[in-house]
N, CA and C of each residue as an Amber inpcrd file, in Angstrom:
protein
   564
 168.6660000 107.2460000  81.3410000 168.9740000 107.9890000  82.5460000
 167.9470000 107.7270000  83.6410000 166.6700000 107.5730000  83.2860000
 165.6280000 107.3290000  84.2770000 165.8550000 106.0220000  85.0320000
 166.2890000 104.9870000  84.3410000 166.4690000 103.6900000  84.9860000
 167.5230000 103.7540000  86.0860000 168.5170000 104.6380000  85.9250000
 169.5770000 104.7640000  86.9150000 169.2410000 105.7400000  88.0280000
 168.2520000 106.6110000  87.8050000 167.9290000 107.6610000  88.7690000
 167.2620000 107.0660000  90.0020000 167.6870000 107.5180000  91.1770000
 167.0280000 107.0160000  92.3890000 165.5960000 107.5460000  92.4980000
 164.7480000 106.7290000  93.0830000 163.3510000 107.1310000  93.2820000
 163.2350000 107.9550000  94.5580000 162.2970000 108.8590000  94.5510000
 162.0010000 109.6420000  95.7510000 161.2050000 108.7860000  96.7290000
 161.2770000 109.1710000  97.9850000 160.4410000 108.5520000  99.0110000
 159.2380000 109.4670000  99.2210000 158.1100000 109.1100000  98.6390000
 156.8560000 109.8330000  98.8330000 155.9920000 108.9850000  99.7380000
 155.4840000 109.6030000 100.8160000 154.6150000 108.8400000 101.7050000
 153.6330000 109.7870000 102.3910000 152.4600000 109.2390000 102.6680000
 151.4650000 109.9660000 103.4460000 151.9020000 109.8840000 104.8980000
 152.0210000 111.0330000 105.5510000 152.4600000 111.0500000 106.9480000
 151.3470000 111.4570000 107.9000000 150.2290000 111.9230000 107.3480000
 149.0880000 112.2760000 108.1830000 147.8520000 112.2630000 107.2970000
 146.7360000 111.8230000 107.8310000 145.4780000 111.8030000 107.0820000
 144.3300000 111.9500000 108.0680000 143.2880000 112.6430000 107.6300000
 142.1150000 112.8210000 108.4820000 140.8670000 112.7990000 107.6160000
 139.7870000 112.2550000 108.1620000 138.5220000 112.2010000 107.4360000
 138.5560000 111.1700000 106.3250000 137.8950000 111.4930000 105.2180000
 137.7900000 110.5680000 104.0910000 138.9740000 110.7370000 103.1380000
 140.1680000 110.4870000 103.6470000 141.3680000 110.5140000 102.8090000
 141.5930000 109.0990000 102.3110000 141.6660000 108.9570000 100.9870000
 141.7270000 107.6250000 100.3740000 142.8970000 107.5350000  99.4060000
 143.3020000 106.3000000  99.1310000 144.2890000 106.0440000  98.0930000
 143.7070000 105.0020000  97.1460000 143.8380000 105.2820000  95.8510000
 143.5290000 104.2900000  94.8230000 144.8860000 103.7950000  94.3420000
 145.3330000 102.6580000  94.8760000 146.6690000 102.1750000  94.5080000
 146.7600000 101.8040000  93.0340000 147.9370000 102.0070000  92.4660000
 148.1480000 101.7480000  91.0430000 147.7210000 100.3400000  90.6540000
 148.0200000  99.3620000  91.5060000 147.7300000  97.9670000  91.1400000
 146.2480000  97.6120000  91.2790000 145.4460000  98.4510000  91.9490000
 144.0250000  98.1620000  92.1240000 143.2650000  99.4810000  92.2150000
 143.3570000 100.2910000  91.1500000 142.8390000 101.6570000  91.1920000
 141.3190000 101.7460000  91.3060000 140.6120000 100.6690000  91.0350000
 139.1500000 100.7100000  91.1240000 138.6430000 100.5030000  92.5430000
 139.5440000 100.1730000  93.4680000 139.1410000  99.9280000  94.8460000
 139.9450000 100.8170000  95.8010000 139.5070000 102.0710000  95.9870000
 140.2240000 102.9490000  96.9210000 140.1200000 102.4280000  98.3560000
 141.1660000 102.6640000  99.1220000 141.1900000 102.2580000 100.5250000
 141.5670000 103.4600000 101.3740000 141.1350000 103.4950000 102.6380000
 141.4820000 104.6260000 103.5110000 142.9920000 104.7320000 103.7110000
 143.4430000 105.9620000 103.7880000 144.8520000 106.2290000 104.0590000
 145.1050000 106.1810000 105.5520000 146.3020000 105.8060000 105.9100000
 146.7220000 105.9770000 107.2950000 148.1210000 106.5750000 107.2840000
 148.6130000 106.8910000 108.4650000 149.9470000 107.4780000 108.5550000
 150.9790000 106.4870000 108.0460000 151.9970000 107.0140000 107.4190000
 153.1220000 106.2410000 106.9120000 152.7320000 105.2880000 105.7820000
 151.8580000 105.7600000 104.8800000 151.5140000 104.9930000 103.6860000
 152.4660000 105.3920000 102.5680000 153.3360000 104.4780000 102.1170000
 154.2230000 104.8270000 101.0040000 153.4230000 104.9670000  99.7060000
 153.8670000 105.8810000  98.8540000 153.2100000 106.0890000  97.5700000
 154.1330000 105.6280000  96.4460000 153.5290000 105.2200000  95.3340000
 154.3080000 104.8410000  94.1590000 153.6410000 105.4290000  92.9220000
 154.3290000 105.2960000  91.8010000 153.8020000 105.8550000  90.5610000
 152.4070000 105.3140000  90.2630000 151.5690000 106.2020000  89.7750000
 150.1760000 105.9390000  89.3930000 149.2240000 105.7950000  90.5720000
 149.6900000 105.9340000  91.8090000 148.7810000 106.0020000  92.9540000
 148.0160000 107.3240000  92.8940000 146.7670000 107.3050000  93.3360000
 145.9340000 108.5050000  93.3760000 145.4510000 108.7000000  94.8100000
 145.7110000 109.8920000  95.3520000 145.2650000 110.2490000  96.6980000
 144.1070000 111.2270000  96.5600000 142.9930000 110.9380000  97.2570000
 141.8400000 111.8340000  97.2280000 141.4310000 112.1950000  98.6500000
 140.8680000 113.3900000  98.7770000 140.3360000 113.8180000 100.0750000
 138.8780000 114.2160000  99.8790000 138.0410000 113.7370000 100.7620000
 136.6250000 114.0830000 100.7220000 136.3690000 115.3790000 101.4820000
 135.0920000 115.7110000 101.6790000 134.7520000 116.9060000 102.4600000
 135.3270000 116.7800000 103.8780000 135.7850000 117.8670000 104.4330000
 136.3400000 117.9030000 105.7940000 137.4700000 116.8910000 105.9940000
 138.2300000 116.6430000 104.9400000 139.3240000 115.6770000 104.9870000
 140.6030000 116.3390000 104.5120000 141.7240000 115.7450000 104.8550000
 143.0040000 116.2420000 104.3780000 144.0050000 115.0910000 104.3990000
 145.0960000 115.2970000 103.6690000 146.1900000 114.3320000 103.6680000
 147.4950000 115.1020000 103.5580000 148.4840000 114.6620000 104.3040000
 149.8020000 115.2800000 104.2530000 150.7860000 114.2620000 103.6890000
 151.5400000 114.6960000 102.6920000 152.5120000 113.8380000 102.0140000
 153.8930000 114.4480000 102.2030000 154.8700000 113.6220000 102.5710000
 156.2440000 114.1210000 102.6180000 157.0250000 113.5150000 101.4630000
 157.9910000 114.2850000 101.0160000 158.8510000 113.8610000  99.9270000
 160.2820000 113.8590000 100.4540000 160.8820000 112.6860000 100.4970000
 162.2540000 112.5030000 100.9920000 162.4190000 113.0250000 102.4200000
 161.3340000 113.0830000 103.1790000 161.3840000 113.5340000 104.5630000
 161.6850000 115.0060000 104.7310000 161.7670000 115.7780000 103.6270000
 162.1800000 117.1840000 103.7240000 161.1690000 118.1620000 103.1440000
 160.3250000 117.7240000 102.2570000 159.3150000 118.5860000 101.6540000
 157.9380000 118.0740000 102.0540000 156.9840000 118.9870000 102.1750000
 155.6430000 118.6380000 102.6360000 154.6050000 119.1590000 101.6490000
 153.6400000 118.3010000 101.3200000 152.5050000 118.6680000 100.4720000
 151.2520000 118.3280000 101.2580000 150.3720000 119.2950000 101.4240000
 149.1230000 119.0450000 102.1440000 147.9520000 119.2020000 101.1790000
 147.1750000 118.1410000 101.0510000 145.9660000 118.1840000 100.2370000
 144.8030000 118.6100000 101.1190000 144.0840000 119.5970000 100.6690000
 142.9280000 120.1030000 101.3920000 141.6810000 119.3180000 100.9700000
 140.5220000 119.5420000 101.6250000 139.2980000 118.8100000 101.2860000
 138.9370000 118.9140000  99.7990000 138.4150000 117.8150000  99.2550000
 137.9420000 117.8040000  97.8720000 139.0490000 117.8090000  96.8310000
 140.1770000 117.2110000  97.1410000 141.3260000 117.2270000  96.2260000
 141.6300000 115.8480000  95.6630000 142.3160000 115.8460000  94.5120000
 142.7400000 114.6040000  93.8580000 144.1430000 114.8110000  93.3070000
 145.0950000 114.0220000  93.7980000 146.4990000 114.1290000  93.3860000
 146.9860000 112.7630000  92.9210000 147.5750000 112.7280000  91.7260000
 148.1260000 111.4870000  91.1770000 149.6400000 111.5990000  91.1070000
 150.3270000 110.5280000  91.4930000 151.7830000 110.4640000  91.3730000
 152.0850000 109.9480000  89.9700000 152.7030000 110.7930000  89.1380000
 153.0260000 110.3860000  87.7690000 154.4270000 109.7870000  87.6820000
 155.4150000 110.5070000  88.2040000 156.8030000 110.0270000  88.2080000
 157.4270000 110.4600000  89.5170000 158.3560000 109.6550000  90.0320000
 158.9360000 110.0070000  91.3320000 160.4420000 109.7620000  91.4100000
 161.1420000 110.0950000  90.3250000 162.5940000 110.0520000  90.3390000
 163.1280000 111.3620000  90.8930000 164.3120000 111.3380000  91.4850000
 164.8740000 112.5780000  92.0300000 165.1150000 113.6030000  90.9360000
 165.3870000 113.1500000  89.7180000 165.6160000 114.1010000  88.6290000
 164.3880000 114.2440000  87.7190000 163.2690000 113.6770000  88.1100000
 162.0440000 113.7890000  87.3140000 160.8540000 113.3980000  88.1870000
 160.3820000 114.3690000  88.9760000 159.2230000 114.1390000  89.8310000
 158.0420000 114.8780000  89.2180000 156.9600000 114.1500000  88.9510000
 155.7750000 114.7560000  88.3650000 154.5370000 114.3220000  89.1480000
 153.7500000 115.3120000  89.5220000 152.4970000 115.0940000  90.2320000
 151.3960000 115.7600000  89.4260000 150.1720000 115.2590000  89.5780000
 149.0430000 115.8400000  88.8520000 147.9180000 116.1580000  89.8300000
 147.6010000 117.4440000  89.9570000 146.4720000 117.8950000  90.7650000
 145.3170000 118.1320000  89.8050000 144.3450000 117.2130000  89.7770000
 143.2420000 117.3460000  88.8300000 142.0550000 118.0980000  89.4150000
 141.9970000 118.1870000  90.7400000 140.9710000 119.0160000  91.3760000
 141.3870000 119.3080000  92.8070000 140.9010000 120.4480000  93.3150000
 141.1520000 120.7800000  94.7080000 142.3130000 121.7310000  94.9310000
 142.7980000 121.7040000  96.1740000 143.8140000 122.6490000  96.6440000
 144.9290000 121.8980000  97.3350000 146.1620000 122.2700000  96.9870000
 147.2930000 121.7650000  97.7580000 148.1390000 122.9310000  98.2190000
 148.7280000 122.7500000  99.3780000 149.6810000 123.6940000  99.9530000
 150.9800000 122.9160000 100.0860000 152.0920000 123.5490000  99.7590000
 153.3500000 122.8060000  99.7770000 154.5080000 123.6700000 100.2350000
 155.4330000 123.0140000 100.8970000 156.7110000 123.6220000 101.2530000
 157.7700000 122.6780000 100.6880000 158.3650000 123.0830000  99.5820000
 159.2860000 122.2390000  98.8290000 160.7200000 122.7120000  99.0590000
 161.5640000 121.7910000  99.4820000 162.9780000 122.0870000  99.7000000
 163.6280000 122.4260000  98.3560000 164.5400000 123.4060000  98.3350000
 165.2160000 123.7370000  97.0660000 165.9100000 122.5210000  96.4630000
 165.8390000 122.4120000  95.1460000 166.4770000 121.3030000  94.4450000
 167.9170000 121.6860000  94.1130000 168.8170000 120.7050000  94.0780000
 170.2290000 121.0160000  93.8630000 170.5580000 121.5180000  92.4590000
 169.8030000 121.0450000  91.4600000 170.0940000 121.4410000  90.0770000
 168.8320000 121.9790000  89.4180000 169.0200000 122.9360000  88.5210000
 167.9040000 123.5570000  87.7990000 167.0250000 122.5060000  87.1180000
 167.6500000 121.4550000  86.5850000 166.8970000 120.4230000  85.8610000
 166.0770000 119.5220000  86.7780000 166.2660000 119.6260000  88.0850000
 165.5870000 118.7380000  89.0310000 164.2590000 119.2980000  89.5420000
 163.6660000 120.2190000  88.8260000 162.4040000 120.8160000  89.2630000
 161.3390000 119.7400000  89.4450000 160.4810000 119.9740000  90.4000000
 159.3120000 119.1220000  90.6020000 158.2100000 119.7160000  89.7300000
 157.5890000 118.8830000  88.9300000 156.5620000 119.3520000  87.9960000
 155.1870000 119.0180000  88.5570000 154.3470000 120.0440000  88.6520000
 152.9580000 119.8680000  89.0760000 152.0780000 120.1630000  87.8690000
 151.3710000 119.1350000  87.3990000 150.4690000 119.3040000  86.2640000
 149.0610000 119.5520000  86.7910000 148.3720000 120.4970000  86.1450000
 146.9970000 120.8360000  86.4770000 146.2290000 120.8930000  85.1520000
 144.8990000 120.9110000  85.1760000 144.1570000 120.8920000  83.9120000
 144.5300000 122.0110000  82.9350000 144.8320000 123.2070000  83.4310000
 145.1530000 124.3150000  82.5260000 146.5740000 124.8350000  82.6980000
 147.3930000 124.1840000  83.5270000 148.7230000 124.7250000  83.8130000
 149.7240000 123.6260000  84.1340000 150.9960000 123.9820000  83.9910000
 152.1110000 123.1510000  84.4190000 153.0260000 124.0540000  85.2340000
 153.3600000 123.6090000  86.4510000 154.1550000 124.4290000  87.3610000
 155.4910000 123.7410000  87.6180000 156.5850000 124.4780000  87.4120000
 157.9270000 123.9790000  87.7130000 158.3380000 124.5540000  89.0710000
 158.5600000 123.6600000  90.0410000 158.8550000 124.0600000  91.4170000
 160.2940000 123.6730000  91.7230000 161.0810000 124.6490000  92.1540000
 162.4930000 124.3700000  92.4580000 162.8140000 124.6190000  93.9200000
 161.7960000 124.8440000  94.7160000 161.9710000 125.0840000  96.1410000
 161.2690000 126.3540000  96.5550000 160.1650000 126.2230000  97.2560000
 159.3920000 127.3750000  97.6940000 158.2260000 126.9080000  98.5500000
 157.4820000 127.8570000  99.0420000 156.2280000 127.5960000  99.7340000
 155.1260000 128.1260000  98.8260000 154.1830000 127.2500000  98.4380000
 153.2110000 127.6470000  97.4400000 151.8410000 127.0420000  97.6940000
 150.8700000 127.5730000  96.9570000 149.5200000 127.0180000  96.9230000
 149.1670000 126.8010000  95.4560000 148.4400000 125.7310000  95.1800000
 147.9290000 125.4570000  93.8330000 146.5090000 124.9550000  93.9880000
 145.6210000 125.5160000  93.1910000 144.2040000 125.1500000  93.2910000
 143.6310000 125.0560000  91.8880000 142.7540000 124.0720000  91.6840000
 142.1170000 123.9450000  90.3840000 140.6730000 123.4850000  90.5510000
 139.8420000 123.9970000  89.6930000 138.4280000 123.6500000  89.6860000
 137.6830000 124.5500000  88.7240000 136.5850000 124.0870000  88.1890000
 135.7660000 124.8650000  87.2520000 136.5610000 125.3810000  86.0650000
 137.5610000 124.6130000  85.6160000 138.3090000 124.9930000  84.4280000
 139.3480000 126.0750000  84.6140000 139.6160000 126.4620000  85.8530000
 140.6100000 127.5010000  86.1320000 141.5920000 126.9760000  87.1720000
 142.8660000 127.2640000  86.9530000 143.8960000 126.9110000  87.9280000
 144.4680000 128.1830000  88.5320000 144.8170000 128.1220000  89.8070000
 145.4250000 129.2490000  90.5190000 146.7160000 128.7540000  91.1460000
 147.7700000 129.5810000  91.0860000 149.0540000 129.2380000  91.6810000
 149.5710000 130.4640000  92.4050000 150.1240000 130.2560000  93.6060000
 150.6720000 131.3680000  94.3930000 151.9690000 130.9340000  95.0580000
 152.8860000 131.8950000  95.1860000 154.1170000 131.7040000  95.9490000
 153.9820000 132.5690000  97.1960000 154.3370000 131.9940000  98.3490000
 154.2330000 132.7500000  99.5950000 155.5180000 133.5390000  99.8550000
 156.2170000 133.2930000 100.9340000 157.2950000 134.1720000 101.3740000
 158.5970000 134.1230000 100.5910000 158.9190000 133.0040000  99.9860000
 160.2350000 132.9000000  99.3550000 160.1920000 131.9740000  98.1600000
 161.2070000 132.0820000  97.3160000 161.3280000 131.1970000  96.1600000
 160.5760000 131.7000000  94.9490000 160.6470000 130.9060000  93.9010000
 160.0100000 131.2200000  92.6260000 159.4490000 129.9370000  92.0290000
 158.4460000 130.0790000  91.1970000 157.9640000 128.9820000  90.3670000
 157.7450000 129.5320000  88.9660000 157.8240000 128.6550000  87.9850000
 157.4820000 129.0130000  86.6160000 156.1670000 128.3190000  86.3000000
 155.1970000 129.1010000  85.8370000 153.8710000 128.5820000  85.5220000
 153.6530000 128.7170000  84.0220000 153.4090000 127.6030000  83.3710000
 153.1220000 127.5970000  81.9360000 151.6870000 127.1500000  81.7310000
 151.1220000 127.5380000  80.6030000 149.8250000 126.9990000  80.2350000
 149.9920000 125.5180000  79.9360000 148.9120000 124.7830000  79.9550000
 148.9840000 123.3320000  79.7380000 149.6220000 122.9860000  78.4010000
 149.5650000 123.8960000  77.4360000 150.1850000 123.6420000  76.1330000
 151.6450000 124.0700000  76.1230000 152.0970000 124.7790000  77.1670000
 153.4990000 125.1230000  77.3130000 153.9970000 126.3060000  76.5000000
 153.1320000 126.9940000  75.7950000 153.6000000 128.0960000  74.9410000
 153.9450000 129.3420000  75.7540000 153.0260000 129.8190000  76.5610000
 153.2600000 131.0180000  77.3570000 153.5630000 130.6170000  78.7930000
 154.3950000 131.4230000  79.4590000 154.6730000 131.1500000  80.8690000
 154.9570000 132.4470000  81.6040000 154.7870000 132.3940000  82.9260000
 155.1220000 133.5170000  83.8000000 155.9430000 132.9730000  84.9600000
 156.7650000 133.8320000  85.5390000 157.5470000 133.4660000  86.7080000
 156.9570000 134.2010000  87.9000000 156.6290000 133.4340000  88.9490000
 156.0910000 134.0250000  90.1660000 157.1860000 134.0990000  91.2170000
 157.2510000 135.2200000  91.8980000 158.1740000 135.3860000  93.0090000
 157.4020000 135.4670000  94.3110000 158.0960000 135.8350000  95.3940000
 157.4440000 135.9090000  96.7000000 156.2030000 136.8110000  96.6850000
 155.1440000 136.3330000  97.3420000 153.8960000 137.0730000  97.5030000
 153.2030000 137.4090000  96.1860000 153.3530000 136.5110000  95.1920000
 152.6940000 136.7080000  93.9110000 151.8240000 135.5030000  93.5770000
 150.8260000 135.7380000  92.7310000 149.9460000 134.6690000  92.2700000
 149.5430000 134.9300000  90.8270000 149.0170000 133.8860000  90.2030000
 148.4640000 134.0000000  88.8650000 147.2880000 133.0410000  88.7560000
 146.5130000 133.2060000  87.7150000 145.4810000 132.2120000  87.4220000
 145.5700000 131.8720000  85.9320000 145.1540000 130.6570000  85.6230000
 145.2610000 130.1470000  84.2660000 143.8680000 129.6640000  83.8680000
 143.1920000 130.4150000  82.9960000 141.8330000 130.0280000  82.5950000
 141.8620000 128.9420000  81.5150000 140.6970000 128.6050000  80.9990000
 140.5780000 127.5670000  79.9710000 141.4100000 127.8490000  78.7280000
 141.7620000 129.1090000  78.4850000 142.5960000 129.4450000  77.3200000
 144.0140000 128.9120000  77.4810000 144.3670000 128.4020000  78.6860000
 145.6920000 127.8710000  78.9860000 146.7890000 128.9300000  78.9190000
 146.4310000 130.1990000  79.0660000 147.4160000 131.2710000  79.0640000
 147.5090000 131.8320000  80.4840000 148.6670000 131.6760000  81.1500000
 148.8100000 132.2260000  82.5050000 148.6760000 133.7480000  82.4720000
 147.9450000 134.2770000  83.4230000 147.7800000 135.7180000  83.5100000
 149.0150000 136.3310000  84.1740000 149.2760000 137.6180000  83.9270000
 150.4680000 138.2400000  84.5190000 150.4570000 138.1090000  86.0480000
 151.6410000 137.9800000  86.6520000 151.7000000 137.8800000  88.1180000
 151.0810000 139.1050000  88.7730000 150.4570000 138.8760000  89.9260000
 149.9110000 139.9910000  90.7020000 150.1560000 139.6930000  92.1750000
 150.0370000 140.7220000  92.9870000 150.2380000 140.5490000  94.4260000
 149.1700000 139.5900000  94.9670000 149.5250000 138.8400000  95.9900000
 148.5840000 137.8760000  96.5670000 147.2520000 138.5250000  96.9130000
 146.1840000 137.9500000  96.4230000 144.8370000 138.3610000  96.8380000
 144.0490000 137.1130000  97.2260000 143.9460000 136.1520000  96.3010000
 143.1780000 134.9290000  96.5510000 143.7150000 134.1640000  97.7570000
 145.0410000 134.1090000  97.8920000 145.6650000 133.3160000  98.9440000
 146.2190000 134.1900000 100.0740000 145.8270000 135.4640000 100.1040000
 146.3860000 136.3870000 101.0980000 146.1070000 135.9290000 102.5280000
 144.9000000 135.4370000 102.7900000 144.5570000 135.0100000 104.1450000
 145.4870000 133.8970000 104.6200000 145.8110000 132.9670000 103.7310000
 146.7260000 131.8830000 104.1080000 148.0840000 132.4500000 104.5010000
 148.5580000 133.4450000 103.7700000 149.8500000 134.0610000 104.0710000
 149.7840000 134.7780000 105.4150000 148.7010000 135.5060000 105.6530000
 148.5960000 136.2730000 106.9000000 148.4390000 135.3650000 108.1160000
 148.0310000 134.1140000 107.8970000 147.9100000 133.1690000 108.9980000
 149.1940000 132.3630000 109.2150000 150.2810000 132.8470000 108.6580000
 151.5630000 132.1970000 108.9040000 152.0740000 131.3730000 107.7470000
 151.5740000 131.6210000 106.5540000 152.0470000 130.8820000 105.3910000
 151.2560000 129.6020000 105.1890000 151.5310000 128.9670000 104.1150000
 150.7810000 127.7760000 103.7360000 150.8970000 126.6680000 104.7580000
 152.0860000 126.4640000 105.2550000 152.3250000 125.3590000 106.1820000
 153.0670000 125.8720000 107.4060000 152.5760000 126.9680000 107.9550000
 153.2560000 127.6010000 109.0740000 153.4530000 126.6900000 110.2750000
 152.5630000 125.7370000 110.4610000 152.6500000 124.8580000 111.6240000
 153.5870000 123.6710000 111.3980000 154.0450000 123.5020000 110.1610000
 154.8810000 122.3260000 109.8520000 156.3380000 122.6310000 110.1310000
């Protein structure tokens, strides 16, 4: 089924500061990102201090990497999109997917997030992952081992410590300021 599935169009549409790409074919030699850089499987995008990168998916969804982040493209089929945030913070506005099975999967060191269309934040560092949903939509957050999971709705967040067990949803606190400033990607 994967061989027949169309690939998504993932591309960097904006970059500032020390935003770099380690291309799959030459991952040991990162190069600066510029606007309209297409991404492919196994590419790694990193942002240094005071840097950011904006990635669009199929021209309809937006992912913004904040300073000090590392995102790897694992798979990019329309029915199987997987990204890995190994450090840092991303903000995203993901268009709803047509089918339940078409969730976009975001892997983090202690969590796996199934995104089916929402505005969210995901942050990881120091062995803890944080996930929040802003104004609309839902995500399912599982521990990295996949045993326990929680469903987050609008204005909810959770954190996943080294035990890989997502904590019960709670009202936005960590990401509240982002919401009060117009949501994760209010200007997009």
